[in-house]
PDB file of C-alpha atoms in Angstrom:
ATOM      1  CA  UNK D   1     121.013  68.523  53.213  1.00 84.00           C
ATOM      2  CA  UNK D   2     119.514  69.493  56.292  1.00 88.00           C
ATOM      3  CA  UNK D   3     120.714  69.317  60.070  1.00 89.00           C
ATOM      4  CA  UNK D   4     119.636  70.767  63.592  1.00 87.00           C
ATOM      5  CA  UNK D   5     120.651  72.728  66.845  1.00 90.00           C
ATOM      6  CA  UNK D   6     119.718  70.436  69.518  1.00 86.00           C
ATOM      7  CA  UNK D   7     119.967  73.571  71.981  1.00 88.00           C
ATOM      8  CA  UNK D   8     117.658  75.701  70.202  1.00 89.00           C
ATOM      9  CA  UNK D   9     115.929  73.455  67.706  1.00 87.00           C
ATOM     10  CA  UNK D  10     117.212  75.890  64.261  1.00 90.00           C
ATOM     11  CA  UNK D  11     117.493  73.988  61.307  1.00 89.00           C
ATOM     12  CA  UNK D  12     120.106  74.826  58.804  1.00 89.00           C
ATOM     13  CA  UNK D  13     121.030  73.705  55.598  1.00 88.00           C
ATOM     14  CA  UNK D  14     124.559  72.281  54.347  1.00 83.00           C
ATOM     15  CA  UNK D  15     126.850  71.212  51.442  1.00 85.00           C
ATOM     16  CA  UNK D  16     128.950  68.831  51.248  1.00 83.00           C
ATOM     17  CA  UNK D  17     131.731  71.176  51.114  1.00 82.00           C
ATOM     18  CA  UNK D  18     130.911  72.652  54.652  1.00 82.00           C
ATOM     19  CA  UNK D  19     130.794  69.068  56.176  1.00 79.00           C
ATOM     20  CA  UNK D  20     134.297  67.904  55.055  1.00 81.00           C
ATOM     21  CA  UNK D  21     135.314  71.409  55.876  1.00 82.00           C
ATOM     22  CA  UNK D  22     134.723  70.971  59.468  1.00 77.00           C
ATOM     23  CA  UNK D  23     134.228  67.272  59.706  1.00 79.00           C
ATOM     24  CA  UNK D  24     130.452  67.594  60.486  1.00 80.00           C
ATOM     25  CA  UNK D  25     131.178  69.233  63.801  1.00 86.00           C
ATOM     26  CA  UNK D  26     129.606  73.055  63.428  1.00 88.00           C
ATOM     27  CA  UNK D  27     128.737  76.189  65.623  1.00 89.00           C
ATOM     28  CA  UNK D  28     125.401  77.254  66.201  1.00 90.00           C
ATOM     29  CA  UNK D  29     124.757  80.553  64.431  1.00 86.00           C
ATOM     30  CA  UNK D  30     121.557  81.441  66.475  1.00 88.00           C
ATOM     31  CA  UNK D  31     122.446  80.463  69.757  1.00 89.00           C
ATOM     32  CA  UNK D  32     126.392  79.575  69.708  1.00 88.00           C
ATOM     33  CA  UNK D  33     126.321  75.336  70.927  1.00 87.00           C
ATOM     34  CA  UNK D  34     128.823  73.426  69.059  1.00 87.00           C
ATOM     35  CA  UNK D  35     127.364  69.840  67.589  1.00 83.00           C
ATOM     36  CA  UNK D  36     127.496  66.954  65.383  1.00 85.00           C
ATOM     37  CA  UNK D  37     125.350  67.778  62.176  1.00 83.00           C
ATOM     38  CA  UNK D  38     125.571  64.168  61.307  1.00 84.00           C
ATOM     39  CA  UNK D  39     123.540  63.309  64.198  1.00 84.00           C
ATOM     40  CA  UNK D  40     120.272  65.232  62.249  1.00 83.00           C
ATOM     41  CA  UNK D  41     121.637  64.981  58.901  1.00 84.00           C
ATOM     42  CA  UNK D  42     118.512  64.844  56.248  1.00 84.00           C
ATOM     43  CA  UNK D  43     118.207  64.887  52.745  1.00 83.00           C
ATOM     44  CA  UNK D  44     114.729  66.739  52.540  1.00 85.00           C
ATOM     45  CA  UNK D  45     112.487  68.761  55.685  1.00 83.00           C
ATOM     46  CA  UNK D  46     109.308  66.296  56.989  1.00 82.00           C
ATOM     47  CA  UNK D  47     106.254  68.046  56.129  1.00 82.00           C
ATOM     48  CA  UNK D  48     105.567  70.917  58.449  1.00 81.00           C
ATOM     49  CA  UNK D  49     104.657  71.660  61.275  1.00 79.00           C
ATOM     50  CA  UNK D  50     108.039  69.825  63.036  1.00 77.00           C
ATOM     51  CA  UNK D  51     109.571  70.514  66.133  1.00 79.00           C
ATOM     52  CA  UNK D  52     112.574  68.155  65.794  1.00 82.00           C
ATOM     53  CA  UNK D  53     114.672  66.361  62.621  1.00 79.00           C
ATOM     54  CA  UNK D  54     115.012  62.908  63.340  1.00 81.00           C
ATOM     55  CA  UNK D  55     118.127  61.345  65.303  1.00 80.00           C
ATOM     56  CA  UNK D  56     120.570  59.555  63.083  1.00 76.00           C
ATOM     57  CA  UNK D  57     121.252  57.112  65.384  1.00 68.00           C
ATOM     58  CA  UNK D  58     124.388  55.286  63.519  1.00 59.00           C
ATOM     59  CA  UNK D  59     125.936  58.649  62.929  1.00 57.00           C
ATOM     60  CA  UNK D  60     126.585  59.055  66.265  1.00 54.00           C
ATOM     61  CA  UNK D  61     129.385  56.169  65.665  1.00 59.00           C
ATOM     62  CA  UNK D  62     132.022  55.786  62.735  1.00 60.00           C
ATOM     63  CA  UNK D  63     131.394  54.175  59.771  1.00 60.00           C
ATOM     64  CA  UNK D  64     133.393  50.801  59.251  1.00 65.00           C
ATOM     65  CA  UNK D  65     134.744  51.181  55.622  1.00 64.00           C
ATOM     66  CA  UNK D  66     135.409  47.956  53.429  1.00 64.00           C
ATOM     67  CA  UNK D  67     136.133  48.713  49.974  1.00 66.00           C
ATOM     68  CA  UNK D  68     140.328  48.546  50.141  1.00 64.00           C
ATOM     69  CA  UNK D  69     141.648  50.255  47.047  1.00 66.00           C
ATOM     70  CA  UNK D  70     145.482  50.370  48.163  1.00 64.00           C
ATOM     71  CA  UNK D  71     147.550  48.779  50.834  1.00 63.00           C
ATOM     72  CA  UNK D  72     151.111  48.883  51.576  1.00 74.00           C
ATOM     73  CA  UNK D  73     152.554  45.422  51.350  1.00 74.00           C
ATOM     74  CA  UNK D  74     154.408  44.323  54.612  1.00 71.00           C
ATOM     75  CA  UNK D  75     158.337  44.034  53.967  1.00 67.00           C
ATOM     76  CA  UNK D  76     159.060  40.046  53.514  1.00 60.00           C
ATOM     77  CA  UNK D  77     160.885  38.379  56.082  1.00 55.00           C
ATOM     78  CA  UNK D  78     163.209  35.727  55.162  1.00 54.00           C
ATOM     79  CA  UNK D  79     162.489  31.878  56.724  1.00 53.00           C
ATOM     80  CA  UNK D  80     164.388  29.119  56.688  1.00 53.00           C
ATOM     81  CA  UNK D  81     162.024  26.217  56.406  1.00 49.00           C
ATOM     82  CA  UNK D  82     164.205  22.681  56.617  1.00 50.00           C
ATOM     83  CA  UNK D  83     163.720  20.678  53.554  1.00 48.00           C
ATOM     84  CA  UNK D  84     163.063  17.460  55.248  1.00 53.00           C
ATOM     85  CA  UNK D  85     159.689  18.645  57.101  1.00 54.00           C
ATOM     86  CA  UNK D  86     157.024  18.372  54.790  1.00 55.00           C
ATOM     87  CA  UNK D  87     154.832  19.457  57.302  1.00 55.00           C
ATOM     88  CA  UNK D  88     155.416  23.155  57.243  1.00 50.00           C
ATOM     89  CA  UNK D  89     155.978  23.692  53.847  1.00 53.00           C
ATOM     90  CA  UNK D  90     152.447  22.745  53.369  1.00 51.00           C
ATOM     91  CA  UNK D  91     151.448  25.116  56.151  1.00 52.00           C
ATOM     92  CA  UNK D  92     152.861  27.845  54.626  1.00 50.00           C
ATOM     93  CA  UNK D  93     152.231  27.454  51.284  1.00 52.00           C
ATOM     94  CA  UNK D  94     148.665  27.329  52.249  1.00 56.00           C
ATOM     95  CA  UNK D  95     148.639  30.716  53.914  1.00 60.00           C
ATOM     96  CA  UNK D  96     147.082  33.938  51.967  1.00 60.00           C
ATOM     97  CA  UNK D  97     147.776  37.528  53.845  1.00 59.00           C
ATOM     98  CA  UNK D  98     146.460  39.524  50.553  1.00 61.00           C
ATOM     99  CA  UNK D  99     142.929  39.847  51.764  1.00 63.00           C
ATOM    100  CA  UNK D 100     144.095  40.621  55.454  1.00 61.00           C
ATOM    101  CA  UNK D 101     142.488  44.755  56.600  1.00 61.00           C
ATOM    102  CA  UNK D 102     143.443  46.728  59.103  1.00 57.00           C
ATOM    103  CA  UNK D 103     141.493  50.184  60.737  1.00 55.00           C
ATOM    104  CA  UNK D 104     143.597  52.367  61.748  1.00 58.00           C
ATOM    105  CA  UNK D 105     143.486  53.745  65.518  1.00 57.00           C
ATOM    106  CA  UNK D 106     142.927  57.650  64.467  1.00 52.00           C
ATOM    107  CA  UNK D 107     139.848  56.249  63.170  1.00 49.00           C
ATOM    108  CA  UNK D 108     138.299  54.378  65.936  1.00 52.00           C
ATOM    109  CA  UNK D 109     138.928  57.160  67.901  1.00 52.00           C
ATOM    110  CA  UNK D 110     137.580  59.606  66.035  1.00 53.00           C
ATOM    111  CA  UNK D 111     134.280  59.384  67.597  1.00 53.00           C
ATOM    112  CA  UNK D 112     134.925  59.147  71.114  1.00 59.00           C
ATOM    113  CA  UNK D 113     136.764  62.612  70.933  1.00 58.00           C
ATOM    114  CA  UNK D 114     134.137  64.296  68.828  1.00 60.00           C
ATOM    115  CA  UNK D 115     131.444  63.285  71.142  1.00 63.00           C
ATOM    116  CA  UNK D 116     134.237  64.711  74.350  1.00 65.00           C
ATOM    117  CA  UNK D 117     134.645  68.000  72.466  1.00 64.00           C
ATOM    118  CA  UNK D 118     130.922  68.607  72.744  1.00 65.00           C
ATOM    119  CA  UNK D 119     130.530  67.630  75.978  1.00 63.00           C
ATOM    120  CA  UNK D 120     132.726  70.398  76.950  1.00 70.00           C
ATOM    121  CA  UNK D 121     131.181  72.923  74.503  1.00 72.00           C
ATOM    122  CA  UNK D 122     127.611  72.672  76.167  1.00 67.00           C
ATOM    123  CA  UNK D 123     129.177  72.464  79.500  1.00 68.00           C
ATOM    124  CA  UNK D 124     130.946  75.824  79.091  1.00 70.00           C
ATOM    125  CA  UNK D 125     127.714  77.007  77.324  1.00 70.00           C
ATOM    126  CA  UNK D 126     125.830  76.330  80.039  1.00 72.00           C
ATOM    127  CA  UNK D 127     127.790  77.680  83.134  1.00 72.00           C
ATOM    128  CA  UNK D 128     127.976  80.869  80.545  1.00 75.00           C
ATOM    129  CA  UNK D 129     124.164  80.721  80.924  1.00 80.00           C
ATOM    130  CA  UNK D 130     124.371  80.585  84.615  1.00 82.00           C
ATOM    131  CA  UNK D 131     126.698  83.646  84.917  1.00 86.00           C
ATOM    132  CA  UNK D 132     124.877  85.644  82.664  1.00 84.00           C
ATOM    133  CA  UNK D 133     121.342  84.836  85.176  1.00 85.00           C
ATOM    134  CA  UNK D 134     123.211  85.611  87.955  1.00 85.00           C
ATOM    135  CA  UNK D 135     124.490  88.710  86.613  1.00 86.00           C
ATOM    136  CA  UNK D 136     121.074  89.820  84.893  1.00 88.00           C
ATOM    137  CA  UNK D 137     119.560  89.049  88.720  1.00 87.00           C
ATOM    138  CA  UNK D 138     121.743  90.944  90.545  1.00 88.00           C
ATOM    139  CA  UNK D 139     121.692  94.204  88.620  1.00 86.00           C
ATOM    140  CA  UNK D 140     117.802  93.824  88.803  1.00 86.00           C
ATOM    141  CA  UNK D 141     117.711  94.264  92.391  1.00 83.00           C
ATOM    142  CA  UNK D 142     120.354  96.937  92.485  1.00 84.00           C
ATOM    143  CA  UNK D 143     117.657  98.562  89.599  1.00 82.00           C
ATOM    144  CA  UNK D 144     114.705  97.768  92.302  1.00 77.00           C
ATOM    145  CA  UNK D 145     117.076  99.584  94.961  1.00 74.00           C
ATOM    146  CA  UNK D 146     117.671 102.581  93.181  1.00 76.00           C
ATOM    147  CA  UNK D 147     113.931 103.022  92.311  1.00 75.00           C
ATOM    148  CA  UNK D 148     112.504 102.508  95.772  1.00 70.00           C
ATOM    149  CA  UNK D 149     115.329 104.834  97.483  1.00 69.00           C
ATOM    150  CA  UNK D 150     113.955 107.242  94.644  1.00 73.00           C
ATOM    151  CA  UNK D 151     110.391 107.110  95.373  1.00 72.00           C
ATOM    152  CA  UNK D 152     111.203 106.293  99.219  1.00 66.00           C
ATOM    153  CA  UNK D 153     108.439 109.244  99.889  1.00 68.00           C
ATOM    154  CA  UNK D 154     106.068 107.796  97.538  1.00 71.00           C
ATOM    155  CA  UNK D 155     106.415 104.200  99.390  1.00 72.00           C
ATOM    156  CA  UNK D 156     106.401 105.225 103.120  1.00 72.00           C
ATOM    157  CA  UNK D 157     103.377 107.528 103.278  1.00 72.00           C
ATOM    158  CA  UNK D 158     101.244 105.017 101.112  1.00 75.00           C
ATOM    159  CA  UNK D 159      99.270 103.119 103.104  1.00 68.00           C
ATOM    160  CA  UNK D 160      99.872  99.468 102.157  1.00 74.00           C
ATOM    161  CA  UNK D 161     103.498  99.634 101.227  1.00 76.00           C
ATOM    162  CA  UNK D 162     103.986 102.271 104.275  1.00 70.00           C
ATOM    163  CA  UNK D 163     102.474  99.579 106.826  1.00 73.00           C
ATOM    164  CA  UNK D 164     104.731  96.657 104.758  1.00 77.00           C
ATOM    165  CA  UNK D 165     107.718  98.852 105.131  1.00 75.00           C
ATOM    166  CA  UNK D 166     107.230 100.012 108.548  1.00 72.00           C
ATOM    167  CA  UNK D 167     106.918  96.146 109.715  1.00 78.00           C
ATOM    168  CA  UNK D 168     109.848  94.816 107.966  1.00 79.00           C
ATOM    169  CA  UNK D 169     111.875  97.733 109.900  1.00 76.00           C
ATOM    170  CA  UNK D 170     110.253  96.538 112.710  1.00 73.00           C
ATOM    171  CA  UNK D 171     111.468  93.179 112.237  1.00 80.00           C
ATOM    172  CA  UNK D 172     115.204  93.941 111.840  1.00 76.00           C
ATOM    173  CA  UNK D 173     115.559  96.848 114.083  1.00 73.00           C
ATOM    174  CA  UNK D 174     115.994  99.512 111.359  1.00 75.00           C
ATOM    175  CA  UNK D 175     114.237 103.107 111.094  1.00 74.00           C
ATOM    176  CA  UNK D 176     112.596 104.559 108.104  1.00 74.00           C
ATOM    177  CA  UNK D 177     113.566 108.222 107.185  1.00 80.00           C
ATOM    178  CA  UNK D 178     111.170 110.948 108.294  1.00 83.00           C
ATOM    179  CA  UNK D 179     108.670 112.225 105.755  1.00 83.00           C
ATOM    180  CA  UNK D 180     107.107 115.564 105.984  1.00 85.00           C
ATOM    181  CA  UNK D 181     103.334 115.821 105.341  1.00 87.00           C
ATOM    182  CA  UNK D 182     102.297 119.053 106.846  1.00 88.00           C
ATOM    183  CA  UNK D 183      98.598 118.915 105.254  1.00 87.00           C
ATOM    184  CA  UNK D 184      98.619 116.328 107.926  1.00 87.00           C
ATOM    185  CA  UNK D 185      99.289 118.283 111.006  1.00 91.00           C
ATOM    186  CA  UNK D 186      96.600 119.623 112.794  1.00 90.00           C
ATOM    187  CA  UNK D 187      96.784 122.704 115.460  1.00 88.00           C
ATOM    188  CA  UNK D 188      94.765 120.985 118.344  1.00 89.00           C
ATOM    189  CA  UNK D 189      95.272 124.340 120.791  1.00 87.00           C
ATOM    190  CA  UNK D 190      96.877 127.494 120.783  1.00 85.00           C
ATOM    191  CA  UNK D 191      97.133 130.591 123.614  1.00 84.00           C
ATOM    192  CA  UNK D 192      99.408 133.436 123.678  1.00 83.00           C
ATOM    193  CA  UNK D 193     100.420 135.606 126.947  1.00 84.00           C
ATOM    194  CA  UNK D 194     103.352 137.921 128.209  1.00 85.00           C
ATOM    195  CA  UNK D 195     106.083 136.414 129.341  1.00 85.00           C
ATOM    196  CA  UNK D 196     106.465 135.765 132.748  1.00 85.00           C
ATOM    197  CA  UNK D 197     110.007 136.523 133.550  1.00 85.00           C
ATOM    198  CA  UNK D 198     110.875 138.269 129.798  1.00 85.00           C
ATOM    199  CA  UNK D 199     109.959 142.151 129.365  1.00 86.00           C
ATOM    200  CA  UNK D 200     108.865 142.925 125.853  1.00 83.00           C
ATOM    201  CA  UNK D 201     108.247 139.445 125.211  1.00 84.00           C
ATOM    202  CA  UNK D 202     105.458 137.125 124.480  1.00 83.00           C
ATOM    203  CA  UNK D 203     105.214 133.220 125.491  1.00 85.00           C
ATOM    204  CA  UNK D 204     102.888 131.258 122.656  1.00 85.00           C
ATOM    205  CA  UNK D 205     101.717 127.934 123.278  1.00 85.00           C
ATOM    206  CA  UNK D 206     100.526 125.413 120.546  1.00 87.00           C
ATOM    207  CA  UNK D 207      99.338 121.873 121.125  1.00 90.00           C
ATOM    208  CA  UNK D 208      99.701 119.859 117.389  1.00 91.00           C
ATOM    209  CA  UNK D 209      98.542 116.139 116.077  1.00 92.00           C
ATOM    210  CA  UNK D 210      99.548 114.260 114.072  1.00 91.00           C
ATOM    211  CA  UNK D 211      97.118 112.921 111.328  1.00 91.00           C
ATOM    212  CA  UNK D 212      99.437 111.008 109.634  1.00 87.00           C
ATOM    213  CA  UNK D 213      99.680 107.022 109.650  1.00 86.00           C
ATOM    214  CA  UNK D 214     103.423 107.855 109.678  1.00 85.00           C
ATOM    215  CA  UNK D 215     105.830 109.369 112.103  1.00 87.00           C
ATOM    216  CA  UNK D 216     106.559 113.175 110.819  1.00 89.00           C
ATOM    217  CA  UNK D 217     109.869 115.182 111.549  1.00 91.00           C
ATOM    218  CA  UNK D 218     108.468 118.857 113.468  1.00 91.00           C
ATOM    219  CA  UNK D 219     107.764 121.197 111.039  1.00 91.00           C
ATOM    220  CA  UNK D 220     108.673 124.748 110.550  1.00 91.00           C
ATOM    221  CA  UNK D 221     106.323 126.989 112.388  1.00 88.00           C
ATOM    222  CA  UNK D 222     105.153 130.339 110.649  1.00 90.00           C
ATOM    223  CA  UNK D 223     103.751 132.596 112.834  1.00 84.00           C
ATOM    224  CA  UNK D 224     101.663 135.433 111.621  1.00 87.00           C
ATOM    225  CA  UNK D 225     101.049 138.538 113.612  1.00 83.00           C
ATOM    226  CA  UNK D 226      97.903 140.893 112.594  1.00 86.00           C
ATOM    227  CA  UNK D 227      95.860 144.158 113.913  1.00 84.00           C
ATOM    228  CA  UNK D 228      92.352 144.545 114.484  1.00 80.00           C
ATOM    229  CA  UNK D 229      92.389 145.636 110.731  1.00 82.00           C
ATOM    230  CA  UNK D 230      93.826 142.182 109.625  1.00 78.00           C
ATOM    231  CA  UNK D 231      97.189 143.777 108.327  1.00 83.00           C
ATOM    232  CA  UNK D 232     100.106 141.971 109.160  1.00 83.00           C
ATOM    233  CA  UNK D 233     102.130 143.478 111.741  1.00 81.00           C
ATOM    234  CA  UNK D 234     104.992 140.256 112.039  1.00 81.00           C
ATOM    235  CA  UNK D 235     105.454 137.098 111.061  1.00 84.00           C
ATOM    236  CA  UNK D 236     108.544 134.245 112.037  1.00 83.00           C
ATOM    237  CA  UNK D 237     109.506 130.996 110.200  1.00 88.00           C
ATOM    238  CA  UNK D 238     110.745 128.777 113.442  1.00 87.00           C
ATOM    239  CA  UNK D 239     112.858 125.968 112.350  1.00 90.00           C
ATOM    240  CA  UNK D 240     112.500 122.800 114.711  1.00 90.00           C
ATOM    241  CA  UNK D 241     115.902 123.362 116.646  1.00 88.00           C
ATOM    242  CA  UNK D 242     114.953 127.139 117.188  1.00 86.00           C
ATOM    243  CA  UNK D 243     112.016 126.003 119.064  1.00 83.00           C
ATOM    244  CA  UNK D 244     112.747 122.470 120.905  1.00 85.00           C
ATOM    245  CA  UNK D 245     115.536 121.766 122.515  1.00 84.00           C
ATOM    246  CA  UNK D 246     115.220 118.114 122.868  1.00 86.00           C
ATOM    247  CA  UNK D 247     117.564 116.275 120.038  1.00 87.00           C
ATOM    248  CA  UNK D 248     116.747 112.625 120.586  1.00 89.00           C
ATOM    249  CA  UNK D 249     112.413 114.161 120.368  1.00 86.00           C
ATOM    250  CA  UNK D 250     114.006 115.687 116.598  1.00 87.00           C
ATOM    251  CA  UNK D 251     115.385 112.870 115.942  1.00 87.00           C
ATOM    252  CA  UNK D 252     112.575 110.503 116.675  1.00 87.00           C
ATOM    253  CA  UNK D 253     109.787 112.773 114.765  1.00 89.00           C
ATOM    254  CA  UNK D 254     105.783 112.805 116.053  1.00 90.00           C
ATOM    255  CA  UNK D 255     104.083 109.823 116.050  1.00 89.00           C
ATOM    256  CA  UNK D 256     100.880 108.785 114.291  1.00 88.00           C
ATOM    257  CA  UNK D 257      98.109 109.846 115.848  1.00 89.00           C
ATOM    258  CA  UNK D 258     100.119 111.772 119.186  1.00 91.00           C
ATOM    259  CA  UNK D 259     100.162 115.217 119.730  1.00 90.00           C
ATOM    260  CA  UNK D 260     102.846 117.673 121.219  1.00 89.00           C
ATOM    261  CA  UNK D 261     102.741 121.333 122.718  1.00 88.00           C
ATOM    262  CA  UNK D 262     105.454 123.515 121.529  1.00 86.00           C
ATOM    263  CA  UNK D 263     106.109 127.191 123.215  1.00 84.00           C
ATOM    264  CA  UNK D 264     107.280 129.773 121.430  1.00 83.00           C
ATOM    265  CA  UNK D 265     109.063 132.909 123.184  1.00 82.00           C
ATOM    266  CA  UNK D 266     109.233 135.855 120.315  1.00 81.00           C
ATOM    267  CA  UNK D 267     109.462 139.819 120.832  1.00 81.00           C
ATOM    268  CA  UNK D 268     106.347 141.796 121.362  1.00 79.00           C
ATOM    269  CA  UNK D 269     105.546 143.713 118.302  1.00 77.00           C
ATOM    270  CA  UNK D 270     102.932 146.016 120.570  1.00 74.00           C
ATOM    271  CA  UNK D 271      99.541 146.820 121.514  1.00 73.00           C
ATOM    272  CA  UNK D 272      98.780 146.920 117.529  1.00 75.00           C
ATOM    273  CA  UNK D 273      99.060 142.762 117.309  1.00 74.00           C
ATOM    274  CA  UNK D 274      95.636 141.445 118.450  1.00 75.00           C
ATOM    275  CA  UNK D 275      95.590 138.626 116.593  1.00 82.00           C
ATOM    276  CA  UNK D 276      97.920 135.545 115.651  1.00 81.00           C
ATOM    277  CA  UNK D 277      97.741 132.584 112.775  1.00 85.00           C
ATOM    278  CA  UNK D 278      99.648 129.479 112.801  1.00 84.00           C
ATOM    279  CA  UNK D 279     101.007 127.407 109.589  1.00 89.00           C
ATOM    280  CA  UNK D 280     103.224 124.380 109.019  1.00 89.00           C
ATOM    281  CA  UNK D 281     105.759 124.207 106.421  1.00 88.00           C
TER     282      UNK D 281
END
């Protein structure tokens, strides 16, 4: 015999030992749903392909049962019939109880609960199925989260997700971290003089743009000292606090496409320095 999930349509095969075992209410193996295996019950498979067994209809209601093979005799009650009225003495002698069934109540309702008990299996399946979604939704954004904090770089200084980002922040009143992209920095200007109220001191100017479609934080300024030879006679890393003085302009970065002039005041290394080279880090 032959019965089917109606949750996920697997068709399994039974004894009769396994119905009368759990009174033809069984457990999914595949997918967990309790149901009524009498409701698909079939002796052979219709030719394949099939999608669904056919529904039993009248097994989804008890069987009324007629053949009695034993019944308990009521216990006799004792009447006292007067003599004189003819009338009921033929009443009751014409009066047969032998053939008289009765269906017990377990049995008629038998059904009803069967039919309760898996209503209340699928339910629970199903708001299972609903955590589980929920659950499998919100780790996949905290996954998403982790991966574009990761490759927050990556995201900003691409154009088309840089421009998407850059308006959403836009649109809540949020800031994007500073990325550095010093390939993207170009020295418009540059001079170099003593300083004016310093001895032994020089005073370097640079004027630098911002290629970038992004806002960059200020770089760190290397600046290379050489003779007429093209040795190097000094060189200084400036971080961006040793050479502006401004915190909320650090904090802010450059703008695309905007420009700055930063001064420099450094030691004079002597007449032997002729020549100076700028680089961003």
């Amino acid at each position: 015999m032959y019965t089917q999930c109606p949750e996920c349509l697997s068709v399994f095969s039974l004894d009769a030992a396994t119905l009368a075992q759990t009174h033809a209410f069984v457990t999914c193996g595949y997918c967990g749903a309790g149901f009524d295996s009498l409701a698909t019950l079939a002796d052979d498979l219709p030719p394949e392909p099939f999608m669904e067994l056919a529904l039993n209809e009248p097994a989804l209601a008890p069987p009324e049962v007629h053949m009695v093979v034993y019944h308990p005799q009521p216990a006799s009650v004792a009447v006292v019939v007067a003599a004189e009225d003819p009338a009921i003495n033929a009443s009751a002698a014409g009066e047969d109880f032998s053939q008289l069934t009765f269906t017990p109540r377990f049995a008629r309702a038998a059904a009803p609960k069967i039919r309760r008990q898996t209503h209340r299996r699928l339910h629970q399946h199903a708001g299972h199925s609903r955590i589980w979604a929920l659950a499998c939704g919100v780790l996949t954004l905290l996954l998403g989260a982790q991966v574009a904090w990761a490759t927050r770089d990556v995201l900003i200084t691409t154009p088309t997700t840089g421009a998407w980002l850059r308006a959403s922040c836009a649109a809540l009143h949020c800031t994007l971290p500073l990325v550095a992209a010093p390939n993207r920095l170009r020295l418009l200007d540059s001079n170099v003089q003593t300083h004016p109220s310093v001895p032994h001191a020089l005073m370097i100017s640079a004027s630098v743009g911002n290629d970038a479609p992004f806002t960059q934080p200020y770089p760190v300024l290397t600046l290379t000292l050489s003779n007429v030879q093209g040795q190097r006679v000094a060189m200084r890393r400036l971080r961006p606090r040793e050479y502006l003085d401004d915190v909320l302009a650090l904090q802010r970065g450059l703008p695309p496409g905007t420009s700055t002039v930063l001064l420099l005041e450094v030691a004079d290394p002597g007449d032997q320095a002729v020549a100076f080279e700028f680089a961003f880090e």
